[in-house]
PDB file of N, CA and C in Angstrom:
ATOM      1  N   MET K  26    -158.322 -23.345 -57.191  1.00  0.00           N
ATOM      2  CA  MET K  26    -158.756 -24.545 -57.898  1.00  0.00           C
ATOM      3  C   MET K  26    -160.268 -24.485 -58.090  1.00  0.00           C
ATOM      4  N   VAL K  27    -160.758 -24.881 -59.260  1.00  0.00           N
ATOM      5  CA  VAL K  27    -162.182 -24.886 -59.584  1.00  0.00           C
ATOM      6  C   VAL K  27    -162.699 -26.320 -59.527  1.00  0.00           C
ATOM      7  N   TYR K  28    -163.787 -26.522 -58.781  1.00  0.00           N
ATOM      8  CA  TYR K  28    -164.408 -27.836 -58.667  1.00  0.00           C
ATOM      9  C   TYR K  28    -165.834 -27.765 -59.195  1.00  0.00           C
ATOM     10  N   LEU K  29    -166.272 -28.866 -59.794  1.00  0.00           N
ATOM     11  CA  LEU K  29    -167.605 -28.989 -60.360  1.00  0.00           C
ATOM     12  C   LEU K  29    -168.261 -30.241 -59.790  1.00  0.00           C
ATOM     13  N   LEU K  30    -169.583 -30.210 -59.607  1.00  0.00           N
ATOM     14  CA  LEU K  30    -170.316 -31.361 -59.102  1.00  0.00           C
ATOM     15  C   LEU K  30    -171.307 -31.797 -60.165  1.00  0.00           C
ATOM     16  N   GLY K  31    -171.282 -33.066 -60.515  1.00  0.00           N
ATOM     17  CA  GLY K  31    -172.212 -33.619 -61.485  1.00  0.00           C
ATOM     18  C   GLY K  31    -173.152 -34.590 -60.813  1.00  0.00           C
ATOM     19  N   ILE K  32    -174.461 -34.440 -61.049  1.00  0.00           N
ATOM     20  CA  ILE K  32    -175.477 -35.328 -60.486  1.00  0.00           C
ATOM     21  C   ILE K  32    -176.205 -35.989 -61.638  1.00  0.00           C
ATOM     22  N   ASP K  33    -176.212 -37.321 -61.646  1.00  0.00           N
ATOM     23  CA  ASP K  33    -176.892 -38.088 -62.689  1.00  0.00           C
ATOM     24  C   ASP K  33    -177.967 -38.937 -62.033  1.00  0.00           C
ATOM     25  N   SER K  34    -179.214 -38.582 -62.269  1.00  0.00           N
ATOM     26  CA  SER K  34    -180.345 -39.348 -61.748  1.00  0.00           C
ATOM     27  C   SER K  34    -180.834 -40.251 -62.870  1.00  0.00           C
ATOM     28  N   GLY K  35    -180.289 -41.456 -62.907  1.00  0.00           N
ATOM     29  CA  GLY K  35    -180.599 -42.390 -63.987  1.00  0.00           C
ATOM     30  C   GLY K  35    -181.787 -43.276 -63.673  1.00  0.00           C
ATOM     31  N   THR K  36    -182.088 -44.178 -64.566  1.00  0.00           N
ATOM     32  CA  THR K  36    -183.235 -45.063 -64.402  1.00  0.00           C
ATOM     33  C   THR K  36    -183.083 -45.997 -63.208  1.00  0.00           C
ATOM     34  N   SER K  37    -181.864 -46.414 -62.909  1.00  0.00           N
ATOM     35  CA  SER K  37    -181.687 -47.407 -61.847  1.00  0.00           C
ATOM     36  C   SER K  37    -180.766 -46.964 -60.720  1.00  0.00           C
ATOM     37  N   SER K  38    -180.219 -45.738 -60.786  1.00  0.00           N
ATOM     38  CA  SER K  38    -179.339 -45.283 -59.708  1.00  0.00           C
ATOM     39  C   SER K  38    -179.140 -43.778 -59.776  1.00  0.00           C
ATOM     40  N   VAL K  39    -178.638 -43.250 -58.666  1.00  0.00           N
ATOM     41  CA  VAL K  39    -178.195 -41.858 -58.620  1.00  0.00           C
ATOM     42  C   VAL K  39    -176.686 -41.877 -58.470  1.00  0.00           C
ATOM     43  N   LYS K  40    -176.012 -41.082 -59.297  1.00  0.00           N
ATOM     44  CA  LYS K  40    -174.550 -40.990 -59.245  1.00  0.00           C
ATOM     45  C   LYS K  40    -174.167 -39.526 -59.095  1.00  0.00           C
ATOM     46  N   VAL K  41    -173.223 -39.256 -58.204  1.00  0.00           N
ATOM     47  CA  VAL K  41    -172.721 -37.901 -58.008  1.00  0.00           C
ATOM     48  C   VAL K  41    -171.206 -37.952 -58.137  1.00  0.00           C
ATOM     49  N   SER K  42    -170.651 -37.060 -58.946  1.00  0.00           N
ATOM     50  CA  SER K  42    -169.206 -37.033 -59.175  1.00  0.00           C
ATOM     51  C   SER K  42    -168.669 -35.636 -58.899  1.00  0.00           C
ATOM     52  N   LEU K  43    -167.487 -35.592 -58.317  1.00  0.00           N
ATOM     53  CA  LEU K  43    -166.791 -34.331 -58.062  1.00  0.00           C
ATOM     54  C   LEU K  43    -165.625 -34.242 -59.030  1.00  0.00           C
ATOM     55  N   PHE K  44    -165.555 -33.116 -59.755  1.00  0.00           N
ATOM     56  CA  PHE K  44    -164.526 -32.926 -60.763  1.00  0.00           C
ATOM     57  C   PHE K  44    -163.611 -31.771 -60.392  1.00  0.00           C
ATOM     58  N   ASP K  45    -162.342 -31.967 -60.661  1.00  0.00           N
ATOM     59  CA  ASP K  45    -161.329 -30.911 -60.594  1.00  0.00           C
ATOM     60  C   ASP K  45    -161.209 -30.382 -62.017  1.00  0.00           C
ATOM     61  N   HIS K  46    -161.282 -29.083 -62.197  1.00  0.00           N
ATOM     62  CA  HIS K  46    -161.266 -28.490 -63.533  1.00  0.00           C
ATOM     63  C   HIS K  46    -160.060 -28.922 -64.352  1.00  0.00           C
ATOM     64  N   GLU K  47    -158.925 -29.195 -63.704  1.00  0.00           N
ATOM     65  CA  GLU K  47    -157.704 -29.567 -64.419  1.00  0.00           C
ATOM     66  C   GLU K  47    -157.468 -31.070 -64.487  1.00  0.00           C
ATOM     67  N   LYS K  48    -157.835 -31.811 -63.436  1.00  0.00           N
ATOM     68  CA  LYS K  48    -157.523 -33.238 -63.349  1.00  0.00           C
ATOM     69  C   LYS K  48    -158.673 -34.164 -63.746  1.00  0.00           C
ATOM     70  N   GLY K  49    -159.873 -33.640 -63.852  1.00  0.00           N
ATOM     71  CA  GLY K  49    -161.023 -34.482 -64.157  1.00  0.00           C
ATOM     72  C   GLY K  49    -161.679 -35.000 -62.885  1.00  0.00           C
ATOM     73  N   MET K  50    -162.370 -36.152 -62.991  1.00  0.00           N
ATOM     74  CA  MET K  50    -163.107 -36.686 -61.855  1.00  0.00           C
ATOM     75  C   MET K  50    -162.144 -37.089 -60.733  1.00  0.00           C
ATOM     76  N   ILE K  51    -162.444 -36.628 -59.520  1.00  0.00           N
ATOM     77  CA  ILE K  51    -161.567 -36.975 -58.399  1.00  0.00           C
ATOM     78  C   ILE K  51    -162.242 -37.916 -57.401  1.00  0.00           C
ATOM     79  N   THR K  52    -163.573 -37.981 -57.404  1.00  0.00           N
ATOM     80  CA  THR K  52    -164.283 -38.970 -56.594  1.00  0.00           C
ATOM     81  C   THR K  52    -165.725 -39.045 -57.060  1.00  0.00           C
ATOM     82  N   ARG K  53    -166.389 -40.136 -56.675  1.00  0.00           N
ATOM     83  CA  ARG K  53    -167.799 -40.284 -57.027  1.00  0.00           C
ATOM     84  C   ARG K  53    -168.489 -41.163 -56.021  1.00  0.00           C
ATOM     85  N   ALA K  54    -169.804 -41.076 -55.993  1.00  0.00           N
ATOM     86  CA  ALA K  54    -170.639 -41.924 -55.151  1.00  0.00           C
ATOM     87  C   ALA K  54    -171.839 -42.353 -55.976  1.00  0.00           C
ATOM     88  N   SER K  55    -172.356 -43.538 -55.684  1.00  0.00           N
ATOM     89  CA  SER K  55    -173.488 -44.065 -56.437  1.00  0.00           C
ATOM     90  C   SER K  55    -174.370 -44.883 -55.504  1.00  0.00           C
ATOM     91  N   ILE K  56    -175.677 -44.743 -55.656  1.00  0.00           N
ATOM     92  CA  ILE K  56    -176.638 -45.509 -54.871  1.00  0.00           C
ATOM     93  C   ILE K  56    -177.700 -46.048 -55.821  1.00  0.00           C
ATOM     94  N   PRO K  57    -177.949 -47.368 -55.800  1.00  0.00           N
ATOM     95  CA  PRO K  57    -178.987 -47.932 -56.662  1.00  0.00           C
ATOM     96  C   PRO K  57    -180.381 -47.499 -56.221  1.00  0.00           C
ATOM     97  N   CYS K  58    -181.248 -47.271 -57.198  1.00  0.00           N
ATOM     98  CA  CYS K  58    -182.647 -46.907 -56.965  1.00  0.00           C
ATOM     99  C   CYS K  58    -183.497 -47.716 -57.937  1.00  0.00           C
ATOM    100  N   PRO K  59    -183.872 -48.912 -57.551  1.00  0.00           N
ATOM    101  CA  PRO K  59    -184.594 -49.765 -58.498  1.00  0.00           C
ATOM    102  C   PRO K  59    -185.956 -49.189 -58.882  1.00  0.00           C
ATOM    103  N   PRO K  60    -186.286 -49.238 -60.162  1.00  0.00           N
ATOM    104  CA  PRO K  60    -187.600 -48.766 -60.606  1.00  0.00           C
ATOM    105  C   PRO K  60    -188.706 -49.709 -60.132  1.00  0.00           C
ATOM    106  N   ILE K  61    -189.942 -49.219 -60.153  1.00  0.00           N
ATOM    107  CA  ILE K  61    -191.115 -49.999 -59.759  1.00  0.00           C
ATOM    108  C   ILE K  61    -191.868 -50.355 -61.035  1.00  0.00           C
ATOM    109  N   TYR K  62    -192.051 -51.641 -61.271  1.00  0.00           N
ATOM    110  CA  TYR K  62    -192.777 -52.099 -62.457  1.00  0.00           C
ATOM    111  C   TYR K  62    -194.235 -52.324 -62.069  1.00  0.00           C
ATOM    112  N   ALA K  63    -195.163 -51.589 -62.722  1.00  0.00           N
ATOM    113  CA  ALA K  63    -196.570 -51.673 -62.364  1.00  0.00           C
ATOM    114  C   ALA K  63    -197.448 -51.567 -63.599  1.00  0.00           C
ATOM    115  N   ASP K  64    -198.317 -52.527 -63.785  1.00  0.00           N
ATOM    116  CA  ASP K  64    -199.315 -52.487 -64.859  1.00  0.00           C
ATOM    117  C   ASP K  64    -198.737 -52.151 -66.229  1.00  0.00           C
ATOM    118  N   GLY K  65    -197.607 -52.715 -66.565  1.00  0.00           N
ATOM    119  CA  GLY K  65    -197.021 -52.526 -67.880  1.00  0.00           C
ATOM    120  C   GLY K  65    -196.236 -51.244 -68.069  1.00  0.00           C
ATOM    121  N   HIS K  66    -196.021 -50.485 -67.011  1.00  0.00           N
ATOM    122  CA  HIS K  66    -195.204 -49.286 -67.112  1.00  0.00           C
ATOM    123  C   HIS K  66    -194.253 -49.216 -65.916  1.00  0.00           C
ATOM    124  N   VAL K  67    -193.363 -48.259 -65.953  1.00  0.00           N
ATOM    125  CA  VAL K  67    -192.358 -48.121 -64.901  1.00  0.00           C
ATOM    126  C   VAL K  67    -192.629 -46.832 -64.122  1.00  0.00           C
ATOM    127  N   GLU K  68    -192.565 -46.946 -62.804  1.00  0.00           N
ATOM    128  CA  GLU K  68    -192.701 -45.786 -61.935  1.00  0.00           C
ATOM    129  C   GLU K  68    -191.435 -45.636 -61.109  1.00  0.00           C
ATOM    130  N   ILE K  69    -191.224 -44.439 -60.577  1.00  0.00           N
ATOM    131  CA  ILE K  69    -190.035 -44.153 -59.779  1.00  0.00           C
ATOM    132  C   ILE K  69    -190.480 -43.424 -58.516  1.00  0.00           C
ATOM    133  N   ASP K  70    -190.034 -43.917 -57.371  1.00  0.00           N
ATOM    134  CA  ASP K  70    -190.303 -43.238 -56.107  1.00  0.00           C
ATOM    135  C   ASP K  70    -189.298 -42.092 -55.968  1.00  0.00           C
ATOM    136  N   MET K  71    -189.734 -40.872 -56.225  1.00  0.00           N
ATOM    137  CA  MET K  71    -188.824 -39.730 -56.221  1.00  0.00           C
ATOM    138  C   MET K  71    -188.263 -39.432 -54.836  1.00  0.00           C
ATOM    139  N   ASN K  72    -188.972 -39.839 -53.782  1.00  0.00           N
ATOM    140  CA  ASN K  72    -188.436 -39.663 -52.436  1.00  0.00           C
ATOM    141  C   ASN K  72    -187.187 -40.517 -52.243  1.00  0.00           C
ATOM    142  N   VAL K  73    -187.172 -41.704 -52.837  1.00  0.00           N
ATOM    143  CA  VAL K  73    -185.988 -42.578 -52.789  1.00  0.00           C
ATOM    144  C   VAL K  73    -184.842 -41.919 -53.552  1.00  0.00           C
ATOM    145  N   TYR K  74    -185.142 -41.342 -54.720  1.00  0.00           N
ATOM    146  CA  TYR K  74    -184.105 -40.676 -55.517  1.00  0.00           C
ATOM    147  C   TYR K  74    -183.547 -39.448 -54.806  1.00  0.00           C
ATOM    148  N   TRP K  75    -184.426 -38.668 -54.190  1.00  0.00           N
ATOM    149  CA  TRP K  75    -183.974 -37.464 -53.487  1.00  0.00           C
ATOM    150  C   TRP K  75    -183.058 -37.844 -52.323  1.00  0.00           C
ATOM    151  N   GLN K  76    -183.454 -38.889 -51.558  1.00  0.00           N
ATOM    152  CA  GLN K  76    -182.614 -39.329 -50.443  1.00  0.00           C
ATOM    153  C   GLN K  76    -181.278 -39.862 -50.961  1.00  0.00           C
ATOM    154  N   ALA K  77    -181.303 -40.601 -52.066  1.00  0.00           N
ATOM    155  CA  ALA K  77    -180.064 -41.128 -52.647  1.00  0.00           C
ATOM    156  C   ALA K  77    -179.145 -39.984 -53.079  1.00  0.00           C
ATOM    157  N   CYS K  78    -179.728 -38.937 -53.648  1.00  0.00           N
ATOM    158  CA  CYS K  78    -178.930 -37.777 -54.066  1.00  0.00           C
ATOM    159  C   CYS K  78    -178.265 -37.133 -52.855  1.00  0.00           C
ATOM    160  N   LYS K  79    -179.038 -36.916 -51.785  1.00  0.00           N
ATOM    161  CA  LYS K  79    -178.474 -36.319 -50.572  1.00  0.00           C
ATOM    162  C   LYS K  79    -177.404 -37.219 -49.962  1.00  0.00           C
ATOM    163  N   ASP K  80    -177.636 -38.531 -49.968  1.00  0.00           N
ATOM    164  CA  ASP K  80    -176.656 -39.468 -49.404  1.00  0.00           C
ATOM    165  C   ASP K  80    -175.364 -39.489 -50.219  1.00  0.00           C
ATOM    166  N   CYS K  81    -175.479 -39.417 -51.541  1.00  0.00           N
ATOM    167  CA  CYS K  81    -174.282 -39.387 -52.386  1.00  0.00           C
ATOM    168  C   CYS K  81    -173.470 -38.120 -52.128  1.00  0.00           C
ATOM    169  N   ILE K  82    -174.143 -36.982 -52.023  1.00  0.00           N
ATOM    170  CA  ILE K  82    -173.430 -35.734 -51.744  1.00  0.00           C
ATOM    171  C   ILE K  82    -172.774 -35.798 -50.373  1.00  0.00           C
ATOM    172  N   HIS K  83    -173.468 -36.382 -49.402  1.00  0.00           N
ATOM    173  CA  HIS K  83    -172.883 -36.537 -48.060  1.00  0.00           C
ATOM    174  C   HIS K  83    -171.633 -37.419 -48.115  1.00  0.00           C
ATOM    175  N   GLU K  84    -171.689 -38.497 -48.888  1.00  0.00           N
ATOM    176  CA  GLU K  84    -170.526 -39.380 -49.034  1.00  0.00           C
ATOM    177  C   GLU K  84    -169.341 -38.623 -49.640  1.00  0.00           C
ATOM    178  N   ILE K  85    -169.601 -37.801 -50.639  1.00  0.00           N
ATOM    179  CA  ILE K  85    -168.533 -36.999 -51.239  1.00  0.00           C
ATOM    180  C   ILE K  85    -168.007 -35.983 -50.227  1.00  0.00           C
ATOM    181  N   ALA K  86    -168.903 -35.426 -49.416  1.00  0.00           N
ATOM    182  CA  ALA K  86    -168.477 -34.473 -48.376  1.00  0.00           C
ATOM    183  C   ALA K  86    -167.548 -35.145 -47.372  1.00  0.00           C
ATOM    184  N   LEU K  87    -167.792 -36.416 -47.073  1.00  0.00           N
ATOM    185  CA  LEU K  87    -166.909 -37.146 -46.164  1.00  0.00           C
ATOM    186  C   LEU K  87    -165.553 -37.434 -46.811  1.00  0.00           C
ATOM    187  N   GLN K  88    -165.552 -37.716 -48.117  1.00  0.00           N
ATOM    188  CA  GLN K  88    -164.320 -38.043 -48.827  1.00  0.00           C
ATOM    189  C   GLN K  88    -163.473 -36.808 -49.126  1.00  0.00           C
ATOM    190  N   LYS K  89    -164.109 -35.732 -49.561  1.00  0.00           N
ATOM    191  CA  LYS K  89    -163.402 -34.530 -50.036  1.00  0.00           C
ATOM    192  C   LYS K  89    -164.083 -33.266 -49.505  1.00  0.00           C
ATOM    193  N   PRO K  90    -164.100 -33.058 -48.193  1.00  0.00           N
ATOM    194  CA  PRO K  90    -164.842 -31.918 -47.634  1.00  0.00           C
ATOM    195  C   PRO K  90    -164.328 -30.559 -48.095  1.00  0.00           C
ATOM    196  N   ASP K  91    -163.037 -30.375 -48.167  1.00  0.00           N
ATOM    197  CA  ASP K  91    -162.490 -29.075 -48.570  1.00  0.00           C
ATOM    198  C   ASP K  91    -162.807 -28.767 -50.026  1.00  0.00           C
ATOM    199  N   GLU K  92    -162.707 -29.778 -50.880  1.00  0.00           N
ATOM    200  CA  GLU K  92    -162.986 -29.585 -52.298  1.00  0.00           C
ATOM    201  C   GLU K  92    -164.475 -29.302 -52.535  1.00  0.00           C
ATOM    202  N   LEU K  93    -165.347 -30.008 -51.805  1.00  0.00           N
ATOM    203  CA  LEU K  93    -166.787 -29.809 -51.991  1.00  0.00           C
ATOM    204  C   LEU K  93    -167.194 -28.381 -51.622  1.00  0.00           C
ATOM    205  N   LYS K  94    -166.533 -27.808 -50.646  1.00  0.00           N
ATOM    206  CA  LYS K  94    -166.828 -26.422 -50.254  1.00  0.00           C
ATOM    207  C   LYS K  94    -166.464 -25.427 -51.352  1.00  0.00           C
ATOM    208  N   LYS K  95    -165.624 -25.842 -52.290  1.00  0.00           N
ATOM    209  CA  LYS K  95    -165.150 -24.947 -53.347  1.00  0.00           C
ATOM    210  C   LYS K  95    -165.834 -25.196 -54.689  1.00  0.00           C
ATOM    211  N   VAL K  96    -166.943 -25.943 -54.699  1.00  0.00           N
ATOM    212  CA  VAL K  96    -167.665 -26.217 -55.942  1.00  0.00           C
ATOM    213  C   VAL K  96    -168.213 -24.911 -56.511  1.00  0.00           C
ATOM    214  N   ARG K  97    -167.964 -24.688 -57.795  1.00  0.00           N
ATOM    215  CA  ARG K  97    -168.380 -23.455 -58.466  1.00  0.00           C
ATOM    216  C   ARG K  97    -169.611 -23.649 -59.350  1.00  0.00           C
ATOM    217  N   ALA K  98    -169.910 -24.907 -59.707  1.00  0.00           N
ATOM    218  CA  ALA K  98    -171.074 -25.162 -60.567  1.00  0.00           C
ATOM    219  C   ALA K  98    -171.572 -26.583 -60.340  1.00  0.00           C
ATOM    220  N   VAL K  99    -172.876 -26.762 -60.553  1.00  0.00           N
ATOM    221  CA  VAL K  99    -173.512 -28.077 -60.421  1.00  0.00           C
ATOM    222  C   VAL K  99    -174.263 -28.354 -61.716  1.00  0.00           C
ATOM    223  N   SER K 100    -174.102 -29.575 -62.225  1.00  0.00           N
ATOM    224  CA  SER K 100    -174.833 -30.008 -63.411  1.00  0.00           C
ATOM    225  C   SER K 100    -175.696 -31.197 -63.035  1.00  0.00           C
ATOM    226  N   VAL K 101    -176.942 -31.195 -63.506  1.00  0.00           N
ATOM    227  CA  VAL K 101    -177.870 -32.285 -63.190  1.00  0.00           C
ATOM    228  C   VAL K 101    -178.365 -32.903 -64.485  1.00  0.00           C
ATOM    229  N   SER K 102    -178.295 -34.228 -64.539  1.00  0.00           N
ATOM    230  CA  SER K 102    -178.809 -34.983 -65.673  1.00  0.00           C
ATOM    231  C   SER K 102    -179.864 -35.943 -65.131  1.00  0.00           C
ATOM    232  N   SER K 103    -180.959 -36.130 -65.883  1.00  0.00           N
ATOM    233  CA  SER K 103    -182.047 -36.966 -65.397  1.00  0.00           C
ATOM    234  C   SER K 103    -182.646 -37.774 -66.535  1.00  0.00           C
ATOM    235  N   GLN K 104    -183.603 -38.618 -66.165  1.00  0.00           N
ATOM    236  CA  GLN K 104    -184.303 -39.396 -67.175  1.00  0.00           C
ATOM    237  C   GLN K 104    -185.150 -38.466 -68.024  1.00  0.00           C
ATOM    238  N   ALA K 105    -185.299 -38.830 -69.257  1.00  0.00           N
ATOM    239  CA  ALA K 105    -186.129 -38.026 -70.158  1.00  0.00           C
ATOM    240  C   ALA K 105    -187.599 -38.343 -69.911  1.00  0.00           C
ATOM    241  N   VAL K 106    -188.427 -37.357 -70.097  1.00  0.00           N
ATOM    242  CA  VAL K 106    -189.882 -37.482 -70.058  1.00  0.00           C
ATOM    243  C   VAL K 106    -190.363 -38.147 -68.759  1.00  0.00           C
ATOM    244  N   THR K 107    -189.916 -37.632 -67.637  1.00  0.00           N
ATOM    245  CA  THR K 107    -190.392 -38.105 -66.339  1.00  0.00           C
ATOM    246  C   THR K 107    -191.304 -37.039 -65.760  1.00  0.00           C
ATOM    247  N   PHE K 108    -192.471 -37.460 -65.295  1.00  0.00           N
ATOM    248  CA  PHE K 108    -193.479 -36.546 -64.773  1.00  0.00           C
ATOM    249  C   PHE K 108    -193.606 -36.760 -63.273  1.00  0.00           C
ATOM    250  N   VAL K 109    -193.381 -35.694 -62.486  1.00  0.00           N
ATOM    251  CA  VAL K 109    -193.457 -35.772 -61.028  1.00  0.00           C
ATOM    252  C   VAL K 109    -194.554 -34.828 -60.552  1.00  0.00           C
ATOM    253  N   CYS K 110    -195.584 -35.373 -59.902  1.00  0.00           N
ATOM    254  CA  CYS K 110    -196.669 -34.562 -59.353  1.00  0.00           C
ATOM    255  C   CYS K 110    -196.305 -34.144 -57.936  1.00  0.00           C
ATOM    256  N   VAL K 111    -196.391 -32.831 -57.657  1.00  0.00           N
ATOM    257  CA  VAL K 111    -196.082 -32.319 -56.324  1.00  0.00           C
ATOM    258  C   VAL K 111    -197.209 -31.412 -55.841  1.00  0.00           C
ATOM    259  N   ASP K 112    -197.298 -31.261 -54.515  1.00  0.00           N
ATOM    260  CA  ASP K 112    -198.278 -30.336 -53.952  1.00  0.00           C
ATOM    261  C   ASP K 112    -197.672 -28.942 -53.828  1.00  0.00           C
ATOM    262  N   GLU K 113    -198.386 -28.030 -53.216  1.00  0.00           N
ATOM    263  CA  GLU K 113    -197.925 -26.649 -53.111  1.00  0.00           C
ATOM    264  C   GLU K 113    -196.676 -26.479 -52.256  1.00  0.00           C
ATOM    265  N   HIS K 114    -196.313 -27.539 -51.506  1.00  0.00           N
ATOM    266  CA  HIS K 114    -195.115 -27.493 -50.668  1.00  0.00           C
ATOM    267  C   HIS K 114    -193.942 -28.265 -51.281  1.00  0.00           C
ATOM    268  N   GLY K 115    -194.145 -28.790 -52.491  1.00  0.00           N
ATOM    269  CA  GLY K 115    -193.093 -29.545 -53.164  1.00  0.00           C
ATOM    270  C   GLY K 115    -193.036 -31.004 -52.780  1.00  0.00           C
ATOM    271  N   ASN K 116    -194.011 -31.494 -52.031  1.00  0.00           N
ATOM    272  CA  ASN K 116    -194.060 -32.910 -51.650  1.00  0.00           C
ATOM    273  C   ASN K 116    -194.642 -33.738 -52.793  1.00  0.00           C
ATOM    274  N   THR K 117    -194.060 -34.890 -53.035  1.00  0.00           N
ATOM    275  CA  THR K 117    -194.581 -35.741 -54.107  1.00  0.00           C
ATOM    276  C   THR K 117    -195.957 -36.269 -53.747  1.00  0.00           C
ATOM    277  N   LEU K 118    -196.820 -36.339 -54.755  1.00  0.00           N
ATOM    278  CA  LEU K 118    -198.180 -36.846 -54.561  1.00  0.00           C
ATOM    279  C   LEU K 118    -198.304 -38.318 -54.948  1.00  0.00           C
ATOM    280  N   ARG K 119    -197.391 -38.776 -55.770  1.00  0.00           N
ATOM    281  CA  ARG K 119    -197.382 -40.175 -56.227  1.00  0.00           C
ATOM    282  C   ARG K 119    -196.021 -40.479 -56.804  1.00  0.00           C
ATOM    283  N   ASN K 120    -195.799 -41.715 -57.197  1.00  0.00           N
ATOM    284  CA  ASN K 120    -194.556 -42.073 -57.872  1.00  0.00           C
ATOM    285  C   ASN K 120    -194.482 -41.334 -59.212  1.00  0.00           C
ATOM    286  N   ALA K 121    -193.276 -41.052 -59.620  1.00  0.00           N
ATOM    287  CA  ALA K 121    -193.056 -40.420 -60.921  1.00  0.00           C
ATOM    288  C   ALA K 121    -193.367 -41.422 -62.017  1.00  0.00           C
ATOM    289  N   ILE K 122    -193.860 -40.913 -63.132  1.00  0.00           N
ATOM    290  CA  ILE K 122    -194.183 -41.791 -64.270  1.00  0.00           C
ATOM    291  C   ILE K 122    -193.515 -41.262 -65.517  1.00  0.00           C
TER     292      ILE K 122
END
């Protein structure tokens, strides 16, 4: 059996779905990540999004551990035109804009 994992990092939440190649979506997890409104623009705390992504995958691992071990591909979708500043170790320097 072929399984696929889809990660959607949207404006207000992170969603992770596990798909069976033949049956379609078999489970999903979602965690809200509210944006930060500042000085007329929107910022995103990427550390919150990263933790939400890990938590969603962990939730799927609890629901479907055998299937998650057999994932053959991962697809990631994100917000358009988001800029994340990181240091040489990959740590965020500020909220994403």
